[in-house]
Amino acid sequence: MTGPPAPEPGVHDDAEVVAQSLEEPELFARLYDRHAPDIHRYVTRRLGDGAADDITADTFLTAFRIRGRYDLTRTNARPWLYGIAGNLIGRQRRAEVRALKALARTGHDPVAASWVEETDSRVAAQAPLAGALAALPAGDRHVLLLIAWADLTYQEVAEALDIPVGTVRSRLNRARRKVRTALGADPAFLPDTPEVV
């Protein structure tokens, strides 16, 4: 089939790509090209290299299958994709908690070691943080890591998890307080990190 050439990637927003992919499924690959590296990095940080490829692929496969339900008023699909990835990660939460507890015991982070040269001080600092993250309730941990590792805004986290922005704020505040306490800091004397809206 011939016709006018496809527009250059990046010309259309994500909602337009999703809408057009209902008629031309191959266009959905643009979302993959735009967002897969970020999703993959986030999943790698959460679950490690071994699961990242599978979860990233499953994220886009799920997104493709349910694209007809996408809210076309949202021009950026990034929060939607992080929400799907988060649901898939949730299925592997027990493994994540086990890995964080192992990191807390051993001080060895195979994910960080794969892309950052280890130093003794960095390894020593990771163990308490991993223990603190493992001790957080899943919802609090997920909000904290979406903001810290995926650089999502409060609004994007709310969209990704399908929760109100106020819930994002309270979960993040609670998570920060618990992590600070677990790391030996008195949360009463530490200012909150500036909010990114």
PDB file of C-alpha atoms in Angstrom:
ATOM      1  CA  MET A   1       0.000   0.000   0.000  1.00  0.00           C
ATOM      2  CA  THR A   2       1.417   3.364  -0.951  1.00  0.00           C
ATOM      3  CA  GLY A   3       0.401   6.764   0.247  1.00  0.00           C
ATOM      4  CA  PRO A   4       1.836   9.887   1.746  1.00  0.00           C
ATOM      5  CA  PRO A   5       5.013   9.310   3.728  1.00  0.00           C
ATOM      6  CA  ALA A   6       4.599   8.839   7.460  1.00  0.00           C
ATOM      7  CA  PRO A   7       5.267  11.976   9.506  1.00  0.00           C
ATOM      8  CA  GLU A   8       8.643  12.211  11.190  1.00  0.00           C
ATOM      9  CA  PRO A   9       8.783  10.718  14.681  1.00  0.00           C
ATOM     10  CA  GLY A  10       8.226  13.333  17.359  1.00  0.00           C
ATOM     11  CA  VAL A  11       5.826  15.389  15.259  1.00  0.00           C
ATOM     12  CA  HIS A  12       2.735  13.931  16.895  1.00  0.00           C
ATOM     13  CA  ASP A  13       2.056  13.777  20.599  1.00  0.00           C
ATOM     14  CA  ASP A  14       1.567  10.414  22.254  1.00  0.00           C
ATOM     15  CA  ALA A  15      -2.238  10.602  22.249  1.00  0.00           C
ATOM     16  CA  GLU A  16      -2.249  11.106  18.480  1.00  0.00           C
ATOM     17  CA  VAL A  17       0.118   8.171  18.046  1.00  0.00           C
ATOM     18  CA  VAL A  18      -2.125   5.925  20.160  1.00  0.00           C
ATOM     19  CA  ALA A  19      -5.232   7.042  18.280  1.00  0.00           C
ATOM     20  CA  GLN A  20      -3.616   6.501  14.885  1.00  0.00           C
ATOM     21  CA  SER A  21      -2.248   3.117  15.966  1.00  0.00           C
ATOM     22  CA  LEU A  22      -5.805   1.818  16.253  1.00  0.00           C
ATOM     23  CA  GLU A  23      -5.971   1.977  12.462  1.00  0.00           C
ATOM     24  CA  GLU A  24      -2.254   1.545  11.758  1.00  0.00           C
ATOM     25  CA  PRO A  25      -0.829  -0.701  14.524  1.00  0.00           C
ATOM     26  CA  GLU A  26       2.759  -0.280  13.355  1.00  0.00           C
ATOM     27  CA  LEU A  27       2.671   3.378  14.477  1.00  0.00           C
ATOM     28  CA  PHE A  28       2.621   2.211  18.085  1.00  0.00           C
ATOM     29  CA  ALA A  29       6.352   1.541  17.690  1.00  0.00           C
ATOM     30  CA  ARG A  30       6.850   5.310  18.037  1.00  0.00           C
ATOM     31  CA  LEU A  31       5.790   5.117  21.675  1.00  0.00           C
ATOM     32  CA  TYR A  32       8.273   2.327  22.197  1.00  0.00           C
ATOM     33  CA  ASP A  33      11.038   4.371  20.564  1.00  0.00           C
ATOM     34  CA  ARG A  34      10.197   7.409  22.707  1.00  0.00           C
ATOM     35  CA  HIS A  35       9.718   5.796  26.097  1.00  0.00           C
ATOM     36  CA  ALA A  36      11.293   2.313  26.221  1.00  0.00           C
ATOM     37  CA  PRO A  37      14.771   3.465  27.326  1.00  0.00           C
ATOM     38  CA  ASP A  38      13.343   5.327  30.339  1.00  0.00           C
ATOM     39  CA  ILE A  39      11.021   2.461  31.284  1.00  0.00           C
ATOM     40  CA  HIS A  40      13.897  -0.008  30.919  1.00  0.00           C
ATOM     41  CA  ARG A  41      16.202   2.062  33.147  1.00  0.00           C
ATOM     42  CA  TYR A  42      13.506   2.354  35.804  1.00  0.00           C
ATOM     43  CA  VAL A  43      12.714  -1.375  35.768  1.00  0.00           C
ATOM     44  CA  THR A  44      16.438  -2.191  35.874  1.00  0.00           C
ATOM     45  CA  ARG A  45      16.808  -0.091  39.023  1.00  0.00           C
ATOM     46  CA  ARG A  46      13.765  -1.771  40.590  1.00  0.00           C
ATOM     47  CA  LEU A  47      14.308  -5.407  39.581  1.00  0.00           C
ATOM     48  CA  GLY A  48      17.745  -5.727  38.006  1.00  0.00           C
ATOM     49  CA  ASP A  49      18.931  -6.443  34.486  1.00  0.00           C
ATOM     50  CA  GLY A  50      17.489  -9.934  34.345  1.00  0.00           C
ATOM     51  CA  ALA A  51      13.885  -8.779  34.604  1.00  0.00           C
ATOM     52  CA  ALA A  52      14.181  -5.406  32.856  1.00  0.00           C
ATOM     53  CA  ASP A  53      13.989  -6.668  29.286  1.00  0.00           C
ATOM     54  CA  ASP A  54      10.956  -8.839  30.028  1.00  0.00           C
ATOM     55  CA  ILE A  55       9.079  -6.227  32.054  1.00  0.00           C
ATOM     56  CA  THR A  56       9.792  -3.516  29.476  1.00  0.00           C
ATOM     57  CA  ALA A  57       8.557  -5.763  26.669  1.00  0.00           C
ATOM     58  CA  ASP A  58       5.493  -6.757  28.701  1.00  0.00           C
ATOM     59  CA  THR A  59       4.802  -3.098  29.468  1.00  0.00           C
ATOM     60  CA  PHE A  60       4.598  -2.197  25.795  1.00  0.00           C
ATOM     61  CA  LEU A  61       2.756  -5.380  24.876  1.00  0.00           C
ATOM     62  CA  THR A  62       0.146  -4.618  27.537  1.00  0.00           C
ATOM     63  CA  ALA A  63      -0.036  -0.985  26.431  1.00  0.00           C
ATOM     64  CA  PHE A  64      -0.528  -2.095  22.838  1.00  0.00           C
ATOM     65  CA  ARG A  65      -3.311  -4.493  23.828  1.00  0.00           C
ATOM     66  CA  ILE A  66      -5.206  -1.910  25.884  1.00  0.00           C
ATOM     67  CA  ARG A  67      -4.452   1.145  23.748  1.00  0.00           C
ATOM     68  CA  GLY A  68      -8.140   1.464  22.863  1.00  0.00           C
ATOM     69  CA  ARG A  69      -8.797   2.448  26.496  1.00  0.00           C
ATOM     70  CA  TYR A  70      -6.095   5.152  26.539  1.00  0.00           C
ATOM     71  CA  ASP A  71      -7.344   8.584  27.639  1.00  0.00           C
ATOM     72  CA  LEU A  72      -6.675  10.622  24.508  1.00  0.00           C
ATOM     73  CA  THR A  73      -6.836  13.884  26.482  1.00  0.00           C
ATOM     74  CA  ARG A  74      -3.427  12.970  27.924  1.00  0.00           C
ATOM     75  CA  THR A  75      -0.862  13.987  25.332  1.00  0.00           C
ATOM     76  CA  ASN A  76       2.017  12.326  27.195  1.00  0.00           C
ATOM     77  CA  ALA A  77       1.820   8.534  27.580  1.00  0.00           C
ATOM     78  CA  ARG A  78       4.810   8.398  29.924  1.00  0.00           C
ATOM     79  CA  PRO A  79       2.786   8.222  33.197  1.00  0.00           C
ATOM     80  CA  TRP A  80       0.447   5.617  31.671  1.00  0.00           C
ATOM     81  CA  LEU A  81       3.409   3.461  30.671  1.00  0.00           C
ATOM     82  CA  TYR A  82       5.026   3.831  34.106  1.00  0.00           C
ATOM     83  CA  GLY A  83       1.693   2.786  35.619  1.00  0.00           C
ATOM     84  CA  ILE A  84       1.640  -0.371  33.518  1.00  0.00           C
ATOM     85  CA  ALA A  85       5.270  -1.081  34.359  1.00  0.00           C
ATOM     86  CA  GLY A  86       4.494  -0.489  38.024  1.00  0.00           C
ATOM     87  CA  ASN A  87       1.700  -3.035  37.945  1.00  0.00           C
ATOM     88  CA  LEU A  88       4.035  -5.578  36.384  1.00  0.00           C
ATOM     89  CA  ILE A  89       6.723  -4.738  38.909  1.00  0.00           C
ATOM     90  CA  GLY A  90       4.162  -5.204  41.668  1.00  0.00           C
ATOM     91  CA  ARG A  91       3.837  -8.815  40.617  1.00  0.00           C
ATOM     92  CA  GLN A  92       7.519  -9.216  41.340  1.00  0.00           C
ATOM     93  CA  ARG A  93       7.499  -7.172  44.547  1.00  0.00           C
ATOM     94  CA  ARG A  94       8.479 -10.098  46.742  1.00  0.00           C
ATOM     95  CA  ALA A  95      11.596 -10.644  44.667  1.00  0.00           C
ATOM     96  CA  GLU A  96      12.399  -6.927  44.878  1.00  0.00           C
ATOM     97  CA  VAL A  97      12.072  -6.928  48.671  1.00  0.00           C
ATOM     98  CA  ARG A  98      14.256 -10.034  48.900  1.00  0.00           C
ATOM     99  CA  ALA A  99      16.897  -8.316  46.730  1.00  0.00           C
ATOM    100  CA  LEU A 100      16.812  -5.152  48.854  1.00  0.00           C
ATOM    101  CA  LYS A 101      17.167  -7.220  52.027  1.00  0.00           C
ATOM    102  CA  ALA A 102      20.109  -9.074  50.472  1.00  0.00           C
ATOM    103  CA  LEU A 103      21.683  -5.729  49.557  1.00  0.00           C
ATOM    104  CA  ALA A 104      21.150  -4.574  53.129  1.00  0.00           C
ATOM    105  CA  ARG A 105      22.940  -7.693  54.394  1.00  0.00           C
ATOM    106  CA  THR A 106      25.788  -7.821  51.881  1.00  0.00           C
ATOM    107  CA  GLY A 107      26.241  -4.233  50.734  1.00  0.00           C
ATOM    108  CA  HIS A 108      26.548  -5.425  47.124  1.00  0.00           C
ATOM    109  CA  ASP A 109      24.233  -3.911  44.502  1.00  0.00           C
ATOM    110  CA  PRO A 110      24.603  -5.824  41.204  1.00  0.00           C
ATOM    111  CA  VAL A 111      22.525  -3.210  39.359  1.00  0.00           C
ATOM    112  CA  ALA A 112      24.683  -0.283  40.411  1.00  0.00           C
ATOM    113  CA  ALA A 113      27.836  -2.323  39.936  1.00  0.00           C
ATOM    114  CA  SER A 114      26.929  -2.889  36.297  1.00  0.00           C
ATOM    115  CA  TRP A 115      27.066   0.793  35.392  1.00  0.00           C
ATOM    116  CA  VAL A 116      29.031   2.531  38.152  1.00  0.00           C
ATOM    117  CA  GLU A 117      32.511   1.721  39.335  1.00  0.00           C
ATOM    118  CA  GLU A 118      32.174   0.594  42.936  1.00  0.00           C
ATOM    119  CA  THR A 119      33.990   2.278  45.761  1.00  0.00           C
ATOM    120  CA  ASP A 120      34.137   1.098  49.346  1.00  0.00           C
ATOM    121  CA  SER A 121      32.299   4.118  50.680  1.00  0.00           C
ATOM    122  CA  ARG A 122      29.497   3.818  48.102  1.00  0.00           C
ATOM    123  CA  VAL A 123      28.972   0.132  48.817  1.00  0.00           C
ATOM    124  CA  ALA A 124      28.929   0.768  52.554  1.00  0.00           C
ATOM    125  CA  ALA A 125      26.315   3.483  52.117  1.00  0.00           C
ATOM    126  CA  GLN A 126      24.017   1.327  49.965  1.00  0.00           C
ATOM    127  CA  ALA A 127      23.271  -1.362  52.525  1.00  0.00           C
ATOM    128  CA  PRO A 128      21.384   0.831  55.029  1.00  0.00           C
ATOM    129  CA  LEU A 129      19.462   2.549  52.241  1.00  0.00           C
ATOM    130  CA  ALA A 130      18.443  -0.768  50.716  1.00  0.00           C
ATOM    131  CA  GLY A 131      17.261  -1.968  54.106  1.00  0.00           C
ATOM    132  CA  ALA A 132      15.234   1.199  54.569  1.00  0.00           C
ATOM    133  CA  LEU A 133      13.656   0.810  51.113  1.00  0.00           C
ATOM    134  CA  ALA A 134      12.820  -2.839  51.770  1.00  0.00           C
ATOM    135  CA  ALA A 135      11.072  -1.898  55.006  1.00  0.00           C
ATOM    136  CA  LEU A 136       8.762   0.623  53.323  1.00  0.00           C
ATOM    137  CA  PRO A 137       5.198  -0.361  52.474  1.00  0.00           C
ATOM    138  CA  ALA A 138       4.925  -1.154  48.759  1.00  0.00           C
ATOM    139  CA  GLY A 139       2.839   1.925  47.915  1.00  0.00           C
ATOM    140  CA  ASP A 140       5.225   4.294  49.676  1.00  0.00           C
ATOM    141  CA  ARG A 141       8.274   2.646  48.087  1.00  0.00           C
ATOM    142  CA  HIS A 142       6.711   2.814  44.630  1.00  0.00           C
ATOM    143  CA  VAL A 143       5.967   6.559  44.930  1.00  0.00           C
ATOM    144  CA  LEU A 144       9.448   7.304  46.282  1.00  0.00           C
ATOM    145  CA  LEU A 145      11.209   5.359  43.528  1.00  0.00           C
ATOM    146  CA  LEU A 146       9.074   6.807  40.719  1.00  0.00           C
ATOM    147  CA  ILE A 147      10.122  10.262  41.858  1.00  0.00           C
ATOM    148  CA  ALA A 148      13.740   9.430  42.704  1.00  0.00           C
ATOM    149  CA  TRP A 149      14.632   7.012  39.904  1.00  0.00           C
ATOM    150  CA  ALA A 150      12.175   7.816  37.116  1.00  0.00           C
ATOM    151  CA  ASP A 151      12.133  11.599  37.691  1.00  0.00           C
ATOM    152  CA  LEU A 152       8.349  11.754  37.444  1.00  0.00           C
ATOM    153  CA  THR A 153       6.514  14.772  38.810  1.00  0.00           C
ATOM    154  CA  TYR A 154       3.878  14.419  41.518  1.00  0.00           C
ATOM    155  CA  GLN A 155       1.161  14.687  38.874  1.00  0.00           C
ATOM    156  CA  GLU A 156       2.806  12.046  36.676  1.00  0.00           C
ATOM    157  CA  VAL A 157       3.126   9.676  39.645  1.00  0.00           C
ATOM    158  CA  ALA A 158      -0.551  10.243  40.431  1.00  0.00           C
ATOM    159  CA  GLU A 159      -1.451   9.389  36.839  1.00  0.00           C
ATOM    160  CA  ALA A 160       0.881   6.382  36.762  1.00  0.00           C
ATOM    161  CA  LEU A 161      -0.564   4.891  39.945  1.00  0.00           C
ATOM    162  CA  ASP A 162      -4.109   6.166  39.428  1.00  0.00           C
ATOM    163  CA  ILE A 163      -4.156   7.862  42.818  1.00  0.00           C
ATOM    164  CA  PRO A 164      -4.809  11.477  43.850  1.00  0.00           C
ATOM    165  CA  VAL A 165      -1.886  13.896  43.960  1.00  0.00           C
ATOM    166  CA  GLY A 166      -2.535  14.347  47.689  1.00  0.00           C
ATOM    167  CA  THR A 167      -1.938  10.630  48.201  1.00  0.00           C
ATOM    168  CA  VAL A 168       1.339  10.931  46.290  1.00  0.00           C
ATOM    169  CA  ARG A 169       2.396  13.766  48.592  1.00  0.00           C
ATOM    170  CA  SER A 170       1.483  11.917  51.782  1.00  0.00           C
ATOM    171  CA  ARG A 171       3.114   8.645  50.668  1.00  0.00           C
ATOM    172  CA  LEU A 172       6.280  10.471  49.622  1.00  0.00           C
ATOM    173  CA  ASN A 173       6.428  12.411  52.872  1.00  0.00           C
ATOM    174  CA  ARG A 174       5.927   9.223  54.889  1.00  0.00           C
ATOM    175  CA  ALA A 175       8.544   7.342  52.834  1.00  0.00           C
ATOM    176  CA  ARG A 176      11.109  10.121  53.182  1.00  0.00           C
ATOM    177  CA  ARG A 177      10.539  10.326  56.934  1.00  0.00           C
ATOM    178  CA  LYS A 178      10.916   6.554  57.373  1.00  0.00           C
ATOM    179  CA  VAL A 179      14.056   6.394  55.222  1.00  0.00           C
ATOM    180  CA  ARG A 180      15.633   9.302  57.083  1.00  0.00           C
ATOM    181  CA  THR A 181      14.851   7.681  60.417  1.00  0.00           C
ATOM    182  CA  ALA A 182      16.195   4.318  59.241  1.00  0.00           C
ATOM    183  CA  LEU A 183      19.407   6.006  58.130  1.00  0.00           C
ATOM    184  CA  GLY A 184      19.851   7.563  61.564  1.00  0.00           C
ATOM    185  CA  ALA A 185      18.840  11.111  60.755  1.00  0.00           C
ATOM    186  CA  ASP A 186      16.401  12.985  62.947  1.00  0.00           C
ATOM    187  CA  PRO A 187      13.598  13.862  60.491  1.00  0.00           C
ATOM    188  CA  ALA A 188      12.617  16.873  62.617  1.00  0.00           C
ATOM    189  CA  PHE A 189      15.884  18.589  61.673  1.00  0.00           C
ATOM    190  CA  LEU A 190      15.968  17.757  57.976  1.00  0.00           C
ATOM    191  CA  PRO A 191      14.171  19.990  55.489  1.00  0.00           C
ATOM    192  CA  ASP A 192      11.961  18.301  52.902  1.00  0.00           C
ATOM    193  CA  THR A 193      13.286  18.156  49.380  1.00  0.00           C
ATOM    194  CA  PRO A 194      11.753  20.888  47.207  1.00  0.00           C
ATOM    195  CA  GLU A 195       8.603  19.710  45.516  1.00  0.00           C
ATOM    196  CA  VAL A 196       8.579  19.160  41.766  1.00  0.00           C
ATOM    197  CA  VAL A 197       5.135  19.850  40.354  1.00  0.00           C
TER     198      VAL A 197
END
